Tab-separated table of C-alpha atoms and ligand atoms in Angstrom:
chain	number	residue	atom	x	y	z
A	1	UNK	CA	164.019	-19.521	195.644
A	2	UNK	CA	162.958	-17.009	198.539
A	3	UNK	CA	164.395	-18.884	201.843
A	4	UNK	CA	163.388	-16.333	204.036
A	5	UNK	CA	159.610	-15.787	204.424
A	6	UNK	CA	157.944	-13.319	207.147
A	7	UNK	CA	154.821	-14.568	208.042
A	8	UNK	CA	151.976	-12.602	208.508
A	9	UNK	CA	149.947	-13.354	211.672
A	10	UNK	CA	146.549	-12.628	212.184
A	11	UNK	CA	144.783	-14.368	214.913
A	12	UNK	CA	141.327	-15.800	215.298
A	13	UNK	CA	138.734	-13.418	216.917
A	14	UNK	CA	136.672	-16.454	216.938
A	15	UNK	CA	138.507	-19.193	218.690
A	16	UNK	CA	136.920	-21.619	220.117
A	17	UNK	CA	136.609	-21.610	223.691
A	18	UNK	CA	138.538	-24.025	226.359
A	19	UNK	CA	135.400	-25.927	227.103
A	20	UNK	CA	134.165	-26.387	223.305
A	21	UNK	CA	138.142	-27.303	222.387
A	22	UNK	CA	138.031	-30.157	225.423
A	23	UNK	CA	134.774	-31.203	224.446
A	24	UNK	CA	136.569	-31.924	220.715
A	25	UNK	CA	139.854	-33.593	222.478
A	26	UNK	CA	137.442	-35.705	224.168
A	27	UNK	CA	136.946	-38.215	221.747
A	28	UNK	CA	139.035	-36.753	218.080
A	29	UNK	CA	138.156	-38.997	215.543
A	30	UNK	CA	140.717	-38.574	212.773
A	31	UNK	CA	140.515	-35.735	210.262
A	32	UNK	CA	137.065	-34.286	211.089
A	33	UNK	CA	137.633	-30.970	213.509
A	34	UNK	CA	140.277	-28.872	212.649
A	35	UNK	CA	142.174	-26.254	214.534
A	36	UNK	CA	141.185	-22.711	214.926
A	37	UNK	CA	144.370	-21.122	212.434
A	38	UNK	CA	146.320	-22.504	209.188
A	39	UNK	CA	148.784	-21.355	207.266
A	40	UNK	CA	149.146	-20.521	203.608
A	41	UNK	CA	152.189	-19.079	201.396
A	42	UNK	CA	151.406	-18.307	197.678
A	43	UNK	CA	153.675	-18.829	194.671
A	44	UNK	CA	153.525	-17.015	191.191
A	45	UNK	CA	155.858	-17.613	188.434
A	46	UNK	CA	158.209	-14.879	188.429
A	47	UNK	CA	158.051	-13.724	192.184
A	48	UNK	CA	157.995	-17.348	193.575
A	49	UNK	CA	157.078	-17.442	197.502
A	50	UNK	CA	155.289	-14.808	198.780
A	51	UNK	CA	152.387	-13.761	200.925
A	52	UNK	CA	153.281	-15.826	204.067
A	53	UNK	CA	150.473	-15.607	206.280
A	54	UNK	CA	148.981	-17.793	209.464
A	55	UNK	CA	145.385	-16.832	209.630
A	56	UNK	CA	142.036	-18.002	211.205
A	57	UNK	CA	140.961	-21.478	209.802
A	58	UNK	CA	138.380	-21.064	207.242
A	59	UNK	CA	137.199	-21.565	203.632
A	60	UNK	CA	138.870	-21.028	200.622
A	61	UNK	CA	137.120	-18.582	197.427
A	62	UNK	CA	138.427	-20.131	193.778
A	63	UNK	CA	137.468	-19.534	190.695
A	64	UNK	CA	135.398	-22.306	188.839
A	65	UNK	CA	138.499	-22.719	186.641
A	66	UNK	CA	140.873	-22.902	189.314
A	67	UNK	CA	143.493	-25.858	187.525
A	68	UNK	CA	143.399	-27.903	190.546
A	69	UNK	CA	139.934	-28.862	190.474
A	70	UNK	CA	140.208	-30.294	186.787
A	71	UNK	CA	143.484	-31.611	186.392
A	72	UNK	CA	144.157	-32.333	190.254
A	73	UNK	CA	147.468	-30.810	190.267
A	74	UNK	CA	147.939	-31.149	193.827
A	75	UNK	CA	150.494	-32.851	196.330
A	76	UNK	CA	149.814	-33.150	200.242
A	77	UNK	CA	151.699	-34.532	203.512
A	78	UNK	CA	150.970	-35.842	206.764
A	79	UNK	CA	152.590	-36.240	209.850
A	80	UNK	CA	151.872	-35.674	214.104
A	81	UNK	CA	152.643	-33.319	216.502
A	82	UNK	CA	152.949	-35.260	219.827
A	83	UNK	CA	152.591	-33.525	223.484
A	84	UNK	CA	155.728	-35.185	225.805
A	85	UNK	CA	155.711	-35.704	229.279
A	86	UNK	CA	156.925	-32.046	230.060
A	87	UNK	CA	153.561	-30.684	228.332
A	88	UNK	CA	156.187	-29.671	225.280
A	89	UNK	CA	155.428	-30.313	221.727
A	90	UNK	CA	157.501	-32.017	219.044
A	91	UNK	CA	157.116	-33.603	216.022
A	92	UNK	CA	158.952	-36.368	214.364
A	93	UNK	CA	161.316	-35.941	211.443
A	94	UNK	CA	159.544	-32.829	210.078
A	95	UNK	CA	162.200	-32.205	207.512
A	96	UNK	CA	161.542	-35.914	205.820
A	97	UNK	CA	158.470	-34.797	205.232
A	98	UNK	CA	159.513	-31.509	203.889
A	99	UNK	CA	162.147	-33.881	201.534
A	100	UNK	CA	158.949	-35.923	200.375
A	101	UNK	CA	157.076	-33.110	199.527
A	102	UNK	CA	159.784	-31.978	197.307
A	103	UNK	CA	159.969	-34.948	195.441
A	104	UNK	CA	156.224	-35.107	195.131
A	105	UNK	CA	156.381	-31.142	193.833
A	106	UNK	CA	159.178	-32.600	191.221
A	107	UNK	CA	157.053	-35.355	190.004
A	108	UNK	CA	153.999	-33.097	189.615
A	109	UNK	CA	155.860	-29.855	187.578
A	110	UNK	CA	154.840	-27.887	190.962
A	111	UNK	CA	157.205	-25.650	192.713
A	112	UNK	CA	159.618	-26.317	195.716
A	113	UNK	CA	159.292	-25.077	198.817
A	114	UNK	CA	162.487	-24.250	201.031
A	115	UNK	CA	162.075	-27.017	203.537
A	116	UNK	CA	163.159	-24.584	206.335
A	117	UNK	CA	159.872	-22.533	205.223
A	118	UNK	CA	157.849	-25.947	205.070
A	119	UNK	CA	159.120	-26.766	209.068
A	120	UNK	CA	158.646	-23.122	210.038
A	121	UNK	CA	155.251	-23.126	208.716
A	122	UNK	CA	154.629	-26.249	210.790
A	123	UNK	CA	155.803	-24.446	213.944
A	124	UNK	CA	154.338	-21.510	213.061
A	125	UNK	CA	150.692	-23.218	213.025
A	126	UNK	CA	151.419	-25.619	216.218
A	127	UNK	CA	152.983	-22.763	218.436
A	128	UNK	CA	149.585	-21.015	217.669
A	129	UNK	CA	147.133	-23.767	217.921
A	130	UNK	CA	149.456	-25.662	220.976
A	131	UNK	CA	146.015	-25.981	223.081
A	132	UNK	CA	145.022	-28.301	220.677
A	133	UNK	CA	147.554	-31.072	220.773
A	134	UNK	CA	145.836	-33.686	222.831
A	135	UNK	CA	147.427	-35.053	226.341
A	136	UNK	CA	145.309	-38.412	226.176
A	137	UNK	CA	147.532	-41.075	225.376
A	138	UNK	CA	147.729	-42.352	221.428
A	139	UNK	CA	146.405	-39.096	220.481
A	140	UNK	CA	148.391	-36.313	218.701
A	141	UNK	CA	147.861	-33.397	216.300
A	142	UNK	CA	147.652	-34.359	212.911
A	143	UNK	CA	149.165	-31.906	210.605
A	144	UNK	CA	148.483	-31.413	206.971
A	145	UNK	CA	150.482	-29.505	204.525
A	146	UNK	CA	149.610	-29.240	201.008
A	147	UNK	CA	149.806	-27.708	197.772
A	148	UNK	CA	147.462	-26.804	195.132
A	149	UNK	CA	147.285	-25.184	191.448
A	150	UNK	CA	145.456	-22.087	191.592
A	151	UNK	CA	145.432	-20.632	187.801
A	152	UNK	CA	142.308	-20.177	186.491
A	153	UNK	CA	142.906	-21.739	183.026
A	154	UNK	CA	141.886	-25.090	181.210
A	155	UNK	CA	144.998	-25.192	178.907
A	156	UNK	CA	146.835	-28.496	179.385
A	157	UNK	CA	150.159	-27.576	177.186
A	158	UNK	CA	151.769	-26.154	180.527
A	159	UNK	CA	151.202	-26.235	184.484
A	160	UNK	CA	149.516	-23.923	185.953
A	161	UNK	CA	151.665	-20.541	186.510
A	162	UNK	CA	150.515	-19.690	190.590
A	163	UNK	CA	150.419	-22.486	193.380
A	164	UNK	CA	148.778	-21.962	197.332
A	165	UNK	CA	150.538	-23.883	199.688
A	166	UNK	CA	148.660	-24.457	202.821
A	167	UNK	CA	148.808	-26.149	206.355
A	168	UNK	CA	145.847	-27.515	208.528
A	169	UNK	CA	145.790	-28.994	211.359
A	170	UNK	CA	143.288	-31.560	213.659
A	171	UNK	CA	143.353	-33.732	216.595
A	172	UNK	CA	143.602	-37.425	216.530
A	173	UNK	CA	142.802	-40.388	217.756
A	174	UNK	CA	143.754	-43.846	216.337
A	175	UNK	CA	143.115	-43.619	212.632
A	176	UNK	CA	141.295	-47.308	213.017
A	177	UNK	CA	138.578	-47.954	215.429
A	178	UNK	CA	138.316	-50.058	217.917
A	179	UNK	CA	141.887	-49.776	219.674
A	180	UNK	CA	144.911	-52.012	217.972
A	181	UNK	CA	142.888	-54.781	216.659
A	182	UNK	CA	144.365	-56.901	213.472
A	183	UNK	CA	142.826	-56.007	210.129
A	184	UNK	CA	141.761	-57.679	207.504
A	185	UNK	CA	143.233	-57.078	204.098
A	186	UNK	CA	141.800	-57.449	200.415
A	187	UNK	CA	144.185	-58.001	197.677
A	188	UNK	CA	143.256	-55.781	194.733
A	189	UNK	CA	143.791	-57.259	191.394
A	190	UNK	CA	141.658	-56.169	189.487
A	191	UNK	CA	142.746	-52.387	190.663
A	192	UNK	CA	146.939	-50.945	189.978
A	193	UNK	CA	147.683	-48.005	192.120
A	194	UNK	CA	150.612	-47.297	190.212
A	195	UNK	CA	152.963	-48.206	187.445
A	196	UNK	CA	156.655	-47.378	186.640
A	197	UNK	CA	157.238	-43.920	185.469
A	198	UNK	CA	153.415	-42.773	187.293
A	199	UNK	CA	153.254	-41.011	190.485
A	200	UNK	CA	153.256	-43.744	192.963
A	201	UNK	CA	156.346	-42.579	194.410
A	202	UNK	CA	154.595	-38.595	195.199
A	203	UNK	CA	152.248	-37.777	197.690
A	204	UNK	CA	149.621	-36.629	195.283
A	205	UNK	CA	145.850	-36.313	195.714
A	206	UNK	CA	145.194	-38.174	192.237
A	207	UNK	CA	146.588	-41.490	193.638
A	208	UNK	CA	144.102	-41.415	196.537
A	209	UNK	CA	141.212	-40.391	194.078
A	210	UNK	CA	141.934	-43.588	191.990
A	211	UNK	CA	142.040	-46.105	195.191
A	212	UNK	CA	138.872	-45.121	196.572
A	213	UNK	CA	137.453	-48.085	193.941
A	214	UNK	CA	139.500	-50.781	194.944
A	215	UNK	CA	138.920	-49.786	199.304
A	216	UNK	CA	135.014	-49.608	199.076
A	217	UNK	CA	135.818	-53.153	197.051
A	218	UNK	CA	137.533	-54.241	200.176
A	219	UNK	CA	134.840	-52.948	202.295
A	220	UNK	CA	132.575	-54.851	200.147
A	221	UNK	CA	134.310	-58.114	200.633
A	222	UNK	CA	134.133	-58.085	204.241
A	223	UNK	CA	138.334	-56.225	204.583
A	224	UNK	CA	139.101	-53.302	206.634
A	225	UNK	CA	142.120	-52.393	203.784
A	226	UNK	CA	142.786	-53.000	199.687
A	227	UNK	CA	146.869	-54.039	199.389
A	228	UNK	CA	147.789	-52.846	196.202
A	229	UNK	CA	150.282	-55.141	193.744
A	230	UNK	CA	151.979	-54.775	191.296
A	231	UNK	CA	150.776	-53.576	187.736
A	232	UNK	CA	152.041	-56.168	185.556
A	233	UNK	CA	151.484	-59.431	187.213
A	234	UNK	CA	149.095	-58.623	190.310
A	235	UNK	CA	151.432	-60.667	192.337
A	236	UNK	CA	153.856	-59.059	194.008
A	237	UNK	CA	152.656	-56.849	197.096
A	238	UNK	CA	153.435	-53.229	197.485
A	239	UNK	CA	151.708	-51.472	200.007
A	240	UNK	CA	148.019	-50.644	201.753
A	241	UNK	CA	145.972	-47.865	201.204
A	242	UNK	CA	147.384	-45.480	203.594
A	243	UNK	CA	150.312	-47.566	205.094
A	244	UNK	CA	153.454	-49.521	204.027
A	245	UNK	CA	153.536	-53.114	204.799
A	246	UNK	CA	156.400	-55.475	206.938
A	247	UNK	CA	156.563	-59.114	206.675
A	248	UNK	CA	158.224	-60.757	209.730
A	249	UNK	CA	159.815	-64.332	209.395
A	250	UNK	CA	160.809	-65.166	213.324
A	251	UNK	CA	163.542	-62.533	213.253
A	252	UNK	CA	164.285	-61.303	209.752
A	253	UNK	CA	162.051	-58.589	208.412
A	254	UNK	CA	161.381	-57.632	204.755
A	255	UNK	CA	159.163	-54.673	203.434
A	256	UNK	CA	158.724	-54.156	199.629
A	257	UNK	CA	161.689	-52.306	197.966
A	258	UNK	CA	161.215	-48.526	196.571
A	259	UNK	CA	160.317	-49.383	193.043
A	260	UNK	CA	158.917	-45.919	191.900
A	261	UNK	CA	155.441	-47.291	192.540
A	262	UNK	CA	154.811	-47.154	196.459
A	263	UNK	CA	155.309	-44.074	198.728
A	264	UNK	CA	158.690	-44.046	200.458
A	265	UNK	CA	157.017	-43.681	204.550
A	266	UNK	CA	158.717	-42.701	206.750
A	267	UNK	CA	157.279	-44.596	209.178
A	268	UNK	CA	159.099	-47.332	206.934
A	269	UNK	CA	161.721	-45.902	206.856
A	270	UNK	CA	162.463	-45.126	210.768
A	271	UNK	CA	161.570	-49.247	211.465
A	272	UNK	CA	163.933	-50.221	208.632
A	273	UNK	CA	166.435	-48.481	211.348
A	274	UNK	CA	164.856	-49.779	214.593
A	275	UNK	CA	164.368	-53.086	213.560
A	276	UNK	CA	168.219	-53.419	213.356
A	277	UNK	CA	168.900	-51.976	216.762
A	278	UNK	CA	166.207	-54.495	218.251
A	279	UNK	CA	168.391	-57.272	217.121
A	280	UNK	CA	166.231	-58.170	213.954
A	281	UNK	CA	167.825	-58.495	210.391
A	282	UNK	CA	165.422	-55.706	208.349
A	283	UNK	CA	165.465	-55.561	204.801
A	284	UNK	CA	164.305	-54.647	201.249
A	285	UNK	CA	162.635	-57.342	199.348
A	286	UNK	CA	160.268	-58.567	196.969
A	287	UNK	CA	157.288	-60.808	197.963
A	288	UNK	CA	154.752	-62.592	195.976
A	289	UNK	CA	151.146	-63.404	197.611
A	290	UNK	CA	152.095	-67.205	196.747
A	291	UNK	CA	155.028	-66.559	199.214
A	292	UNK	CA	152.663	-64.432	201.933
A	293	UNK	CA	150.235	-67.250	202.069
A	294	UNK	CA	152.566	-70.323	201.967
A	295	UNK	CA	154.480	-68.814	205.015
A	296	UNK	CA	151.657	-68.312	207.220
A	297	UNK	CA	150.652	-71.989	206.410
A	298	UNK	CA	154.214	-73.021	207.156
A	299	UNK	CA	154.814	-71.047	209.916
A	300	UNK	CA	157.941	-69.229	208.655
A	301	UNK	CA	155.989	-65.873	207.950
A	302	UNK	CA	154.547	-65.429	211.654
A	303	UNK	CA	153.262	-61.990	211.555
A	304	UNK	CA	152.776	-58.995	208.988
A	305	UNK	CA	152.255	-55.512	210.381
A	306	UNK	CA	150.965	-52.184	208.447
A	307	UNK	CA	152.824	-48.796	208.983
A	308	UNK	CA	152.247	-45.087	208.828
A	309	UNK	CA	151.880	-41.622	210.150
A	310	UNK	CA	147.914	-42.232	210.609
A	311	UNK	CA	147.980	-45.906	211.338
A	312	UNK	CA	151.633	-46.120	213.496
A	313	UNK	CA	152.208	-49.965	213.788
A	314	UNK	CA	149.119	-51.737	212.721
A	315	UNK	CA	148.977	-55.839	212.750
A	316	UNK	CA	147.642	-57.844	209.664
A	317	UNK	CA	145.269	-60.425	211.046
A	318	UNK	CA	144.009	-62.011	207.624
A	319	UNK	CA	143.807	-61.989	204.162
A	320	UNK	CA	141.590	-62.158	201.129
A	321	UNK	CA	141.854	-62.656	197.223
A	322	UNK	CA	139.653	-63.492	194.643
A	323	UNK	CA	140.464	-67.610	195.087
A	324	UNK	CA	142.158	-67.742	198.296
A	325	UNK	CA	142.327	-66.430	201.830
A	326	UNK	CA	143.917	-67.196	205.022
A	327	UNK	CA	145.199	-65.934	208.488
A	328	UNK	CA	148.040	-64.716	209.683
A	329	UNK	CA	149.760	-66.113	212.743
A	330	UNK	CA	146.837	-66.856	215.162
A	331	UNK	CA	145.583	-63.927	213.486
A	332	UNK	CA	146.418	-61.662	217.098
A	333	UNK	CA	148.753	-59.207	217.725
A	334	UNK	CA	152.402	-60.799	217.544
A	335	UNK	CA	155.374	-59.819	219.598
A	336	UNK	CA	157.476	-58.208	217.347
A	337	UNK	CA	154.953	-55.759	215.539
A	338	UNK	CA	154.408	-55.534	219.620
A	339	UNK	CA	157.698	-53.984	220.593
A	340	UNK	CA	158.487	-52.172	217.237
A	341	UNK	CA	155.009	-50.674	218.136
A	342	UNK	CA	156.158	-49.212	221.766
A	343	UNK	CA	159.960	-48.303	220.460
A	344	UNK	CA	158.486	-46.259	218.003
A	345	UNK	CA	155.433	-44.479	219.846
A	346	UNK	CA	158.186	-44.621	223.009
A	347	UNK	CA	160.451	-42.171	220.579
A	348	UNK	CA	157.426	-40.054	219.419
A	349	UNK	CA	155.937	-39.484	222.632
A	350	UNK	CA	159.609	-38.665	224.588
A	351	UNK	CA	159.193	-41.879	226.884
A	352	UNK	CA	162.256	-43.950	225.005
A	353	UNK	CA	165.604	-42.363	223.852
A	354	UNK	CA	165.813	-40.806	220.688
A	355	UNK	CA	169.152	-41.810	219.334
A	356	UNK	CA	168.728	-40.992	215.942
A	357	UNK	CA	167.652	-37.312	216.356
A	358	UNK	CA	163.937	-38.088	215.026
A	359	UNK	CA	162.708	-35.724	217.229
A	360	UNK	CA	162.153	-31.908	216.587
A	361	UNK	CA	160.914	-29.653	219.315
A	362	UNK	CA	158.124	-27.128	218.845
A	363	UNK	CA	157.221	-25.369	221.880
B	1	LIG	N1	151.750	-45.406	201.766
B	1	LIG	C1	150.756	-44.555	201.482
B	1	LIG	C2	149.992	-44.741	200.215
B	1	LIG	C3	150.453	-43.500	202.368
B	1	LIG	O1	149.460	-42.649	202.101
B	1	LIG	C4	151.191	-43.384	203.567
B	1	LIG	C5	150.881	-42.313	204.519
B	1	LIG	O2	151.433	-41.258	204.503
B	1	LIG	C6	152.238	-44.292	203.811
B	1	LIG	C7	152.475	-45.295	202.891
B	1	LIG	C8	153.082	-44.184	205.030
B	1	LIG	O3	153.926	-43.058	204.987
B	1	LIG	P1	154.421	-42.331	206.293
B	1	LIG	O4	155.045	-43.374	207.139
B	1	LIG	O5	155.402	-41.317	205.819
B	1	LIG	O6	153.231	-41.721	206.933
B	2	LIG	C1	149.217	-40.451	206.671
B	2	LIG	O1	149.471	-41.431	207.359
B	2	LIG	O2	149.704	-39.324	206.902
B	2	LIG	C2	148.349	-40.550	205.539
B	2	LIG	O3	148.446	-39.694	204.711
B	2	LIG	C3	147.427	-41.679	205.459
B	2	LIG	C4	146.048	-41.321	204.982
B	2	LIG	C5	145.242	-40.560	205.976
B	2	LIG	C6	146.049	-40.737	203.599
């Protein structure tokens, strides 16, 4: 595998100016403007990774046959770049993500990409576009690497033989609307996101493709969010459409175990950590919805919180099934999704120590 890429740089003539850029950073959405560069590195069997280039943000020309588009061969990743105090730029455990998109590439016959190219690309793109990460508190740069299969064939014995990996970027504001408000959650049975031995573990476009179903179902009955379960019995939970899920019972936390089936977050991941040096027990588990509802009617299960790149720390206000629904807590915001919330964000956004070296500095 090449390890050492020189990327080409060719900047955008067409840049948008300081007042149209403000006028965007204004009021971000999520995933709808993006920046004025991206990045792309190309990959052909034999030569591997090659043609590194940053260039101005713009469209793509494929062929009609182009293997992605009919057999959605395809992985992507997401995490933020977040503007500190100083008016530097980091981002937060860049080279997880470059581990998780290796994995995905695994799952999905695709190549690997060096994850010291996969970072540097990252850098390469924020450096560039730095005017772009937002100051306004909560907001950040959203960054999007992915991968696609670009050979222009329809055979299905092999995978395709030349790949384009690519990085975009956009400005964010809170992935939900309407500040840090609970949601309301749908439990999908009649929908399975994944099964053992499928690709619920990779970060691939196809599992996204086969949800949107089961979230306009959600949308449908009244739910901001589908949580998925598993494929066999439709009873025990495994995560949310974008976001992994925590159960909190007083002090002991439990999040669904890795089974192959649900995406290993990171955001997960870095609470699993945090929750211990709060002074809560945090662990791996298994829960059933019988269990989720009977302990919010108990009491012992007194809040349930979402988490992810796009969503951070998100509450769970209520619930919904086919024959059943109920609230969680007093269906607000509870204390301890509260101050896993402002550890984490504290971290990202340089305001709270970062004691486990989460933090990777840009410019
Ligand atoms: N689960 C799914 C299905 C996701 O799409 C995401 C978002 O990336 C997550 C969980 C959370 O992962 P992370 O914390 O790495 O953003
Ligand atoms: C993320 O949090 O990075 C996600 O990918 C969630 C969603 C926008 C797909």
């Amino acid at each position: 595998m090449t390890t050492h890429l020189r990327f080409d740089v060719q900047l955008n003539p067409q840049a948008r100016s300081a007042a149209e850029r403000e006028q965007v950073l204004a009021s971000p959405g999520f995933g709808q403007v993006f920046t004025d560069h991206m990045v792309s590195i190309d990959w052909t069997e034999g030569e591997g990774w090659h043609d590194a280039k940053l260039q101005p943000y713009g469209p793509l020309v494929l062929d009609p046959a182009t293997s992605v588009f009919h057999y959605a061969q395809e992985l992507f990743e997401g995490l933020k770049a977040y503007r500190q105090p100083n008016g530097s730029i980091v981002a937060f455990r860049p080279y997880a993500n470059a581990a998780r998109f290796n994995r995905s590439a695994l799952r999905m016959a695709m190549p690997e990409l060096p994850e010291e190219a996969f970072v540097e690309s990252l850098e390469l793109l924020v450096q560039t576009d730095r005017d772009w990460v937002p100051t306004a508190e909560g907001h950040s740069l959203y960054l999007r690497p992915f991968m696609i299969a670009t050979q222009p064939a329809l055979g299905v014995n092999h995978p395709s033989r030349s790949y384009k990996y690519m990085v975009i970027a956009s400005p964010a504001a809170s992935y939900f609307t309407g500040g840090l408000k609970p949601v309301s959650v749908w439990l999908s049975t009649e929908y399975t996101r994944a099964a053992p031995g499928g690709t619920g573990f990779a970060k691939c476009g196809g599992n996204y493709a086969a949800a949107f179903v089961a979230q306009r179902q959600a949308v449908e009955e009244g739910c901001d969010q589908v949580v998925w379960l598993d494929a066999f019995e439709h009873r025990w939970v495994e995560e949310m459409g974008g976001m992994n899920l925590f159960f909190v019972f007083g002090d002991r936390l439990v999040t669904p175990a890795l089974t192959g089936t649900l995406l290993p977050g990171i955001t997960r991941d870095s609470i699993l950590s945090l929750a211990a040096e709060l002074g809560y027990t945090a662990e791996e588990g298994k829960i059933s919805i019988e269990e989720w509802q009977a302990g919010c009617e108990s009491g012992e299960l007194t809040e349930v919180f979402a988490c992810g790149t796009a969503a951070v720390v998100t509450p769970v206000g209520s619930v919904k099934g086919v024959d059943r629904s109920w609230t969680v807590g007093d269906g607000t915001p509870g204390p301890v999704t509260m101050k896993i919330r402002e550890e984490l964000v504290g971290i990202q956004y340089g305001s709270r120590p970062d004691a486990h070296h989460w933090i990777h500095k840009i410019c």
